Coordinates of C-alpha atoms in Angstrom, one line a residue:
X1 CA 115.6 90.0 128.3
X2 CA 114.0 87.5 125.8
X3 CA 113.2 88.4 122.6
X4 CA 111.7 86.7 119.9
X5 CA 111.2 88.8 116.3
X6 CA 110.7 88.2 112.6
X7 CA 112.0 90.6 110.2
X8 CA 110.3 92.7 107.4
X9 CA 111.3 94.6 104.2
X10 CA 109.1 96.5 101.8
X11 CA 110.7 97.6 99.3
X12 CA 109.2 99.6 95.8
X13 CA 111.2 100.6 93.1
X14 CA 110.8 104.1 91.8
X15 CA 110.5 104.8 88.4
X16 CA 113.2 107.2 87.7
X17 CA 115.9 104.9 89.7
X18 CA 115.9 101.9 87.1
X19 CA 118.8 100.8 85.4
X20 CA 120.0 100.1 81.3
X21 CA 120.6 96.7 80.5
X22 CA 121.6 95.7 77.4
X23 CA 121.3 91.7 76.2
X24 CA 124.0 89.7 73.5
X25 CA 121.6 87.4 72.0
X26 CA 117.3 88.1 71.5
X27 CA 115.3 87.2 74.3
X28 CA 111.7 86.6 73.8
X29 CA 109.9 87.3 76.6
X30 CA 106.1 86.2 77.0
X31 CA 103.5 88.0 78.8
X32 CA 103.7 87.2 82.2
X33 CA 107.1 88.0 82.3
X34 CA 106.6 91.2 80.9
X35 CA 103.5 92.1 83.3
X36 CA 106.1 90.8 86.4
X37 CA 108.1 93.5 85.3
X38 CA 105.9 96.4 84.6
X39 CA 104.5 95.4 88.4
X40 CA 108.5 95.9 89.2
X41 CA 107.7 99.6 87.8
X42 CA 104.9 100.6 89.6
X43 CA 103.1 98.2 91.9
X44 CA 99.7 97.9 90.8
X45 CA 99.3 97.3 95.0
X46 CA 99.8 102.1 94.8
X47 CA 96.7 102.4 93.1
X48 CA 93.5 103.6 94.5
X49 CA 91.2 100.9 96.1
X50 CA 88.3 102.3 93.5
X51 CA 90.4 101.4 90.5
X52 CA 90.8 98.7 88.2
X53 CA 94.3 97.8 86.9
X54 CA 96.8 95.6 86.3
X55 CA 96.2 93.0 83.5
X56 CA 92.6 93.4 81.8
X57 CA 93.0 91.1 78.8
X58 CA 95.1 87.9 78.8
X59 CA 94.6 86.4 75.8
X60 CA 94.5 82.2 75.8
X61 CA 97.7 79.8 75.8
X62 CA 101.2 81.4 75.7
X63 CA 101.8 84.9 74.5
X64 CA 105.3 86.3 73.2
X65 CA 105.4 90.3 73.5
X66 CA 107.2 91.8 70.8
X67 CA 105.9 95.1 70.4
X68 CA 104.2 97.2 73.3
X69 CA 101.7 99.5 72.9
X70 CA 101.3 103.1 74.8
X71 CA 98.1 104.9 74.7
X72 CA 96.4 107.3 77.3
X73 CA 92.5 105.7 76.2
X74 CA 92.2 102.8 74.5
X75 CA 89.5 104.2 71.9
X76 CA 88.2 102.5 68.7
X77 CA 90.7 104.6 66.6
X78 CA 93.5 104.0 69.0
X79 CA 92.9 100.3 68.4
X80 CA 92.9 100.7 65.0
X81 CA 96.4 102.1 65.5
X82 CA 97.7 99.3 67.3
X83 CA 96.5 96.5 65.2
X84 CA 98.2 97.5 62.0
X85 CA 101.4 98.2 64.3
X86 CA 100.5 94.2 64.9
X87 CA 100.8 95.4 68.7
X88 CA 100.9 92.4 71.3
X89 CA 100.2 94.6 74.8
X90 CA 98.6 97.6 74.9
X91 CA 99.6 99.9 78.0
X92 CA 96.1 101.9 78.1
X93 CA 96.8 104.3 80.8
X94 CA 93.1 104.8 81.5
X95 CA 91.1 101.5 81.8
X96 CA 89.3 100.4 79.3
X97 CA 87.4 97.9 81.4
X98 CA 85.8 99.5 84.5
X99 CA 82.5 98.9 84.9
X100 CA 81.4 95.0 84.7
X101 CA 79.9 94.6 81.8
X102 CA 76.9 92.2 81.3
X103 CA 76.8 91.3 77.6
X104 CA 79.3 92.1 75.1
X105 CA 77.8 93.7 72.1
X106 CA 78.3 95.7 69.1
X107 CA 75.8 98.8 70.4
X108 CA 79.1 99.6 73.2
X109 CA 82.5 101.0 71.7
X110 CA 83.8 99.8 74.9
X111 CA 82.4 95.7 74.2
X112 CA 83.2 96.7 70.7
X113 CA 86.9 97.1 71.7
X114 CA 87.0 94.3 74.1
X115 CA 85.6 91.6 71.4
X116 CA 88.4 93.1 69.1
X117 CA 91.2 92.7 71.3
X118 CA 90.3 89.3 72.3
X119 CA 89.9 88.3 68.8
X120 CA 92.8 89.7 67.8
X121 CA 95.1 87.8 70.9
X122 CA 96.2 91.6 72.1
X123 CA 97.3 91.7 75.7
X124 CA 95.5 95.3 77.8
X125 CA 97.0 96.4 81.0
X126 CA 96.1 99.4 82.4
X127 CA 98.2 101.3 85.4
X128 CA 96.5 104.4 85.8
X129 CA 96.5 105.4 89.7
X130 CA 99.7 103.3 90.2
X131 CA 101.5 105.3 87.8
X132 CA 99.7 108.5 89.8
X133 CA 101.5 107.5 92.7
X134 CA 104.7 105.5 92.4
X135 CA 107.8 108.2 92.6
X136 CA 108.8 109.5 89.1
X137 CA 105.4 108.8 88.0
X138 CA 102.7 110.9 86.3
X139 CA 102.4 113.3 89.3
X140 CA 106.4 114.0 89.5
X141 CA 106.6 114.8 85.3
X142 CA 103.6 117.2 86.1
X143 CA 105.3 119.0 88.6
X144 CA 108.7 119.0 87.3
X145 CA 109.2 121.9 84.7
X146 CA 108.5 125.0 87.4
X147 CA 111.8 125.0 88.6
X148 CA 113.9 123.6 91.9
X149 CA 112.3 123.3 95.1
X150 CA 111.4 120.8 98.1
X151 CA 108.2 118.0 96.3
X152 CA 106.3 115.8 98.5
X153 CA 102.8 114.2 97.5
X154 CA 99.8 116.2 98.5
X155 CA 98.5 113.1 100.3
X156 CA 100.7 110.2 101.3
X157 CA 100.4 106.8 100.6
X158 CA 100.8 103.8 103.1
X159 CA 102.1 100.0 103.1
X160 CA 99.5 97.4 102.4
X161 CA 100.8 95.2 105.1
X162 CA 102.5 95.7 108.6
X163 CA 106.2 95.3 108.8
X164 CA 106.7 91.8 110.1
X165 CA 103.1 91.2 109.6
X166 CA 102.5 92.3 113.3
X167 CA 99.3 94.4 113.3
X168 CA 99.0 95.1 117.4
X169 CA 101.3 95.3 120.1
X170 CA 99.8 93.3 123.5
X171 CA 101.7 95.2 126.2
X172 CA 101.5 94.0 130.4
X173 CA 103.5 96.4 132.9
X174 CA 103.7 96.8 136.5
X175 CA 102.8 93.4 137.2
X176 CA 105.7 90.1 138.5
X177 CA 105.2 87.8 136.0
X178 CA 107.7 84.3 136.2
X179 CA 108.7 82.7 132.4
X180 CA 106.9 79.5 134.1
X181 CA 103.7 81.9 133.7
X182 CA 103.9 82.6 129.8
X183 CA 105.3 79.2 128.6
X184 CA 102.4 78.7 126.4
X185 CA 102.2 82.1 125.0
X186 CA 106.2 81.6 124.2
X187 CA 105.0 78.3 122.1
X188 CA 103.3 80.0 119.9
X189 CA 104.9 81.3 116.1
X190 CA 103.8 84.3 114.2
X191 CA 104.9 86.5 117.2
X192 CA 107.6 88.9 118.8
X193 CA 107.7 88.2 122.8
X194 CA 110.1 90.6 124.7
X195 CA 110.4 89.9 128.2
X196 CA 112.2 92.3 131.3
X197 CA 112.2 92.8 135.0
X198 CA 108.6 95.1 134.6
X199 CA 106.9 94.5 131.7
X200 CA 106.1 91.8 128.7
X201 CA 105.7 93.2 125.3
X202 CA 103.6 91.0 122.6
X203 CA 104.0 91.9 118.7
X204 CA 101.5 90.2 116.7
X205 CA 98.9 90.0 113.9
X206 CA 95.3 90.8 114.5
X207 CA 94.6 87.0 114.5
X208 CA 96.4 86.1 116.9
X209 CA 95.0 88.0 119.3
X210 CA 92.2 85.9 120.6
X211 CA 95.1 83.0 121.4
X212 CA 97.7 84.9 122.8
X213 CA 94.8 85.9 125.6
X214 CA 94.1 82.6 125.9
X215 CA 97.3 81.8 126.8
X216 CA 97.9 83.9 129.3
X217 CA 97.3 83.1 133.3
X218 CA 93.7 84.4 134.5
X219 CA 95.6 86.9 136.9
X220 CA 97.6 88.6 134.0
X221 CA 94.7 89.2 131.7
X222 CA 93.4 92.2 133.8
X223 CA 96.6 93.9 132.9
X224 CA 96.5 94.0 129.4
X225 CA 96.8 96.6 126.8
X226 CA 96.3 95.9 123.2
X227 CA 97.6 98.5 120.9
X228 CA 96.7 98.5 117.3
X229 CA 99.3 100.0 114.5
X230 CA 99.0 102.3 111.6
X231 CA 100.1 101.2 108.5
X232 CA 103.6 103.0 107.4
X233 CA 103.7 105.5 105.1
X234 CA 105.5 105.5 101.7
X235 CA 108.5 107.5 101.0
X236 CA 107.9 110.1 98.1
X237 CA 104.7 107.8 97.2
X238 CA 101.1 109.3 96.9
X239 CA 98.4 110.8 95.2
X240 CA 99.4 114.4 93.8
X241 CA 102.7 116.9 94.1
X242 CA 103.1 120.1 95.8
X243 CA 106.6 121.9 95.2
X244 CA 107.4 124.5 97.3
X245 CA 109.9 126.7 94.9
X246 CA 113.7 127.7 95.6
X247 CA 112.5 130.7 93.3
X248 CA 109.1 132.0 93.2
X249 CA 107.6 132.7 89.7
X250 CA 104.4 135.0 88.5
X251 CA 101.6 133.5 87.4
X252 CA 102.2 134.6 84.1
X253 CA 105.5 132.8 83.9
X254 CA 103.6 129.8 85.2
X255 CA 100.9 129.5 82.9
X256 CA 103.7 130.2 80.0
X257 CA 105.8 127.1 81.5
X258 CA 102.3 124.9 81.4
X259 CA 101.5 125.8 77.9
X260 CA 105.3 124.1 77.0
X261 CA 105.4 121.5 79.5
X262 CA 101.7 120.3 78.0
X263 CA 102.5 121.1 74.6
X264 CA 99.0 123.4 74.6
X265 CA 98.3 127.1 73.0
X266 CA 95.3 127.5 75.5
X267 CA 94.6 126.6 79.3
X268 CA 91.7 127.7 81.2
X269 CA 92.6 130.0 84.3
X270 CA 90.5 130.7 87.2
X271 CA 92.3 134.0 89.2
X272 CA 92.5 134.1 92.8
X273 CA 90.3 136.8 94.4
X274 CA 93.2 140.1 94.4
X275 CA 95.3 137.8 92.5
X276 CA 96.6 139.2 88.8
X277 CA 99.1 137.9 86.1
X278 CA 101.8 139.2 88.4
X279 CA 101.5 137.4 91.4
X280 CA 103.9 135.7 93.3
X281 CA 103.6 132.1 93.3
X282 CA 106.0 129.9 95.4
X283 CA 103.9 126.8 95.8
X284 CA 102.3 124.8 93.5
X285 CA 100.3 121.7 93.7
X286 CA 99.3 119.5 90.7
X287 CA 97.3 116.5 90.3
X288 CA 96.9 114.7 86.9
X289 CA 93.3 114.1 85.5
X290 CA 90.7 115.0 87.7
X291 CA 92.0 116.8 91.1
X292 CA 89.6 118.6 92.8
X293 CA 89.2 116.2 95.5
X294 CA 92.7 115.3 95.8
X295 CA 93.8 119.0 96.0
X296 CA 91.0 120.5 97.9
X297 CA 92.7 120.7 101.2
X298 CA 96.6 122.1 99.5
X299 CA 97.9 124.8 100.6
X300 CA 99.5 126.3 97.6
X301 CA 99.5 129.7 95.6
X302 CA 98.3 127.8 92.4
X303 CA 97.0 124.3 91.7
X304 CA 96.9 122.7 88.2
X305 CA 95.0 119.6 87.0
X306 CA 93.0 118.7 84.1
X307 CA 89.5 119.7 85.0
X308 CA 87.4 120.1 88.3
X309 CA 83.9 121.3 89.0
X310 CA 82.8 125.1 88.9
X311 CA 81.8 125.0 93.1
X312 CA 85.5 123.6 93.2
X313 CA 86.8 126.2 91.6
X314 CA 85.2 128.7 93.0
X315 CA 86.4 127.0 96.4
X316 CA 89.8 127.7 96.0
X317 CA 89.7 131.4 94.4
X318 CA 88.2 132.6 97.9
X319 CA 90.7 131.0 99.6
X320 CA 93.0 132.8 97.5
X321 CA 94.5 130.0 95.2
X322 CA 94.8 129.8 91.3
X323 CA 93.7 127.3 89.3
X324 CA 95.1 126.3 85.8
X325 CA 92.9 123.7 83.9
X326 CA 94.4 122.0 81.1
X327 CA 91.2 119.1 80.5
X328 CA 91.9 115.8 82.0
X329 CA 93.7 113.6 79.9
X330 CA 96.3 116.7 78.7
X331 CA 97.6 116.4 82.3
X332 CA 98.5 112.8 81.6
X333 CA 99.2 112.3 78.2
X334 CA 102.8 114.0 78.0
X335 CA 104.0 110.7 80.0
X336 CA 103.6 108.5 78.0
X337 CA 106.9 109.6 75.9
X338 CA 108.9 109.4 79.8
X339 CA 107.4 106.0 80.4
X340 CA 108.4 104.8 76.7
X341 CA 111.6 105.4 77.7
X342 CA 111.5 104.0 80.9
X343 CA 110.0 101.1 79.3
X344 CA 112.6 101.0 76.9
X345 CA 115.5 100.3 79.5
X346 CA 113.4 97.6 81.6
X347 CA 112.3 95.4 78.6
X348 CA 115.4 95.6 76.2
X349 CA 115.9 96.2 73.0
X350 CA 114.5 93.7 71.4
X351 CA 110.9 94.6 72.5
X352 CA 109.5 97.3 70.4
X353 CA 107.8 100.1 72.2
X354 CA 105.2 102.7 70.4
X355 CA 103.1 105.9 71.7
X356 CA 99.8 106.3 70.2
X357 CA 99.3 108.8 67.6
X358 CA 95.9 109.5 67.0
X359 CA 95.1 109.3 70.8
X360 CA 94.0 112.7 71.8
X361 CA 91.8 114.7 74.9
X362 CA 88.1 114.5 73.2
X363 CA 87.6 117.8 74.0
X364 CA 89.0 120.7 71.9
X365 CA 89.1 123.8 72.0
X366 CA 87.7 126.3 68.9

């Protein structure tokens, strides 16, 4: 057998496998290297092709990061915050730039806050679905106070690229076919040729296609299968959590476990239909923000996310699934105190690392 093969690893880190490093003398480090590092955290590559993250604001020439910034929106009074903590990054978990804007002017809060932070030299990333979806992220703290159990995301995510780059597989079997034959498709790079008694096996990417035919004798081409491949999943990495629970709880104990986890005296509850406040629940599926797409096709006693529409709900009570709904930015806020500390061991200690104050779910209720 000939073989010819390239090797691939994709590799992510997960959030709750990083390591403490401690340095002997103060390192400054600038933005980029920073940014490098947060990307080390949670690939901004996880999030949701409808997103926009990564870095928003770079301010001009070289900029040292000495104090970081946490907030869940980057509102005017959040802002405010930052600048007299003479913040150099904000870390605005939402982003604050979404929609393209066409004139920057003092009639949008949202231009108002851009202008500011560019006059000001303030650095904005934003991670939002990354975070979602990057193990040990938002989705994994939400889940995590019910108790032991087996976790997975509701829906998996996949690589961005093929291991080894090889998209298809160009198989021909059943057919004599002499090394003399394939000499110019064994020529070519970028590809995996294997080579037995019966058949010839092609790895390769999607443009390479058109050659390798090319290359091979008129007889042989009648032959051919081309196979394309699925992109591979991602371990533990997606949008949402479902638990399924060593122990089951009520619902009662659940919403009590909520209120603590989310540091709120009030959720909203939707019953199942012939559910009560003593109900068995032994799965649970959460998704931070807004879920009701995410979660619509669970299977779970009870789902939990921040808001979703009344049709949704409605949805899932006939098909006999709770809903707790805590308003969409509750479900994400709580993080921001694990990444801190996250944050904490991957920059050092001589970057100083705040959590917004006055940043707060606009809706309240009275």
């Amino acid at each position: 057998m000939l073989t010819i093969s390239a090797k691939f690893c994709l590799k992510i880190c997960p959030l709750n496998s990083l390591k403490k490093f401690h340095t002997s003398t103060a390192v400054k480090m600038d933005l980029k290297q920073v940014v490098s590092k947060l990307e080390s955290l949670a690939p901004t590559s996880l999030a949701e092709k409808w997103d926009n993250v990564g870095l928003l604001i770079e301010p001009s020439g070289q900029k040292t990061v000495k104090t970081v910034f946490l907030t869940n929106d980057l509102t005017e009074p959040v802002l405010a915050e930052a600048l007299e903590a003479s913040t150099d990054l904000i870390i605005s978990y939402h982003p604050p730039l979404f929609s393209p804007f066409k004139r920057l002017v003092s009639k949008s809060w949202k231009a108002r806050v851009t202008v500011k932070c560019v006059e000001n030299k303030v650095a904005v990333f934003s991670p939002h679905t990354s975070w979602d979806s990057v193990p040990g992220g938002i989705n994994s703290w939400l889940v995590s106070p019910y108790g032991p159990g087996q976790s997975e995301p509701v829906t998996l995510s996949t690589s961005k690229t093929f291991p080894g780059g090889f998209s298809h597989t160009v198989t021909m079997s059943g057919i004599a076919v002499s090394t003399e034959q394939l000499q110019p498709l064994l020529s070519m790079s970028d590809i995996s040729v294997s080579i037995d008694t019966t058949a010839v096996t092609i790895s390769c990417p999607k443009s390479k296609l058109g050659e390798i035919l090319s290359s091979l004798p008129s007889s042989l081409v009648d032959s051919v299968r081309i196979t394309p491949h699925e992109l591979p999943p991602l371990p533990q990495t997606g949008a949402g959590q479902v638990i399924t629970l060593d122990t089951s709880l009520t619902l009662t104990q659940a919403l009590a476990i909520t209120k603590k986890h989310l540091g709120m005296e009030h959720l909203r509850l939707a019953m199942a239909n012939d559910a009560d406040l003593e109900s068995s629940v032994r799965t649970i599926a959460v998704c931070a923000g807004s879920g009701g797409s995410v979660l619509a096709g669970v299977r779970a006693d009870l789902v939990i996310t921040g808001e979703m529409s009344h049709h949704e709900v409605l949805d899932f009570v006939h098909k006999g699934v709770s809903v707790i709904l805590a308003d969409h930015s509750n479900t994400e806020r709580g993080y921001l105190k694990v990444a801190k500390q996250k944050l904490g061991e991957l920059l050092g200690s001589d970057v100083k690392i705040l959590v917004s104050q006055v940043d707060r779910d606009p809706l309240q209720i009275v």
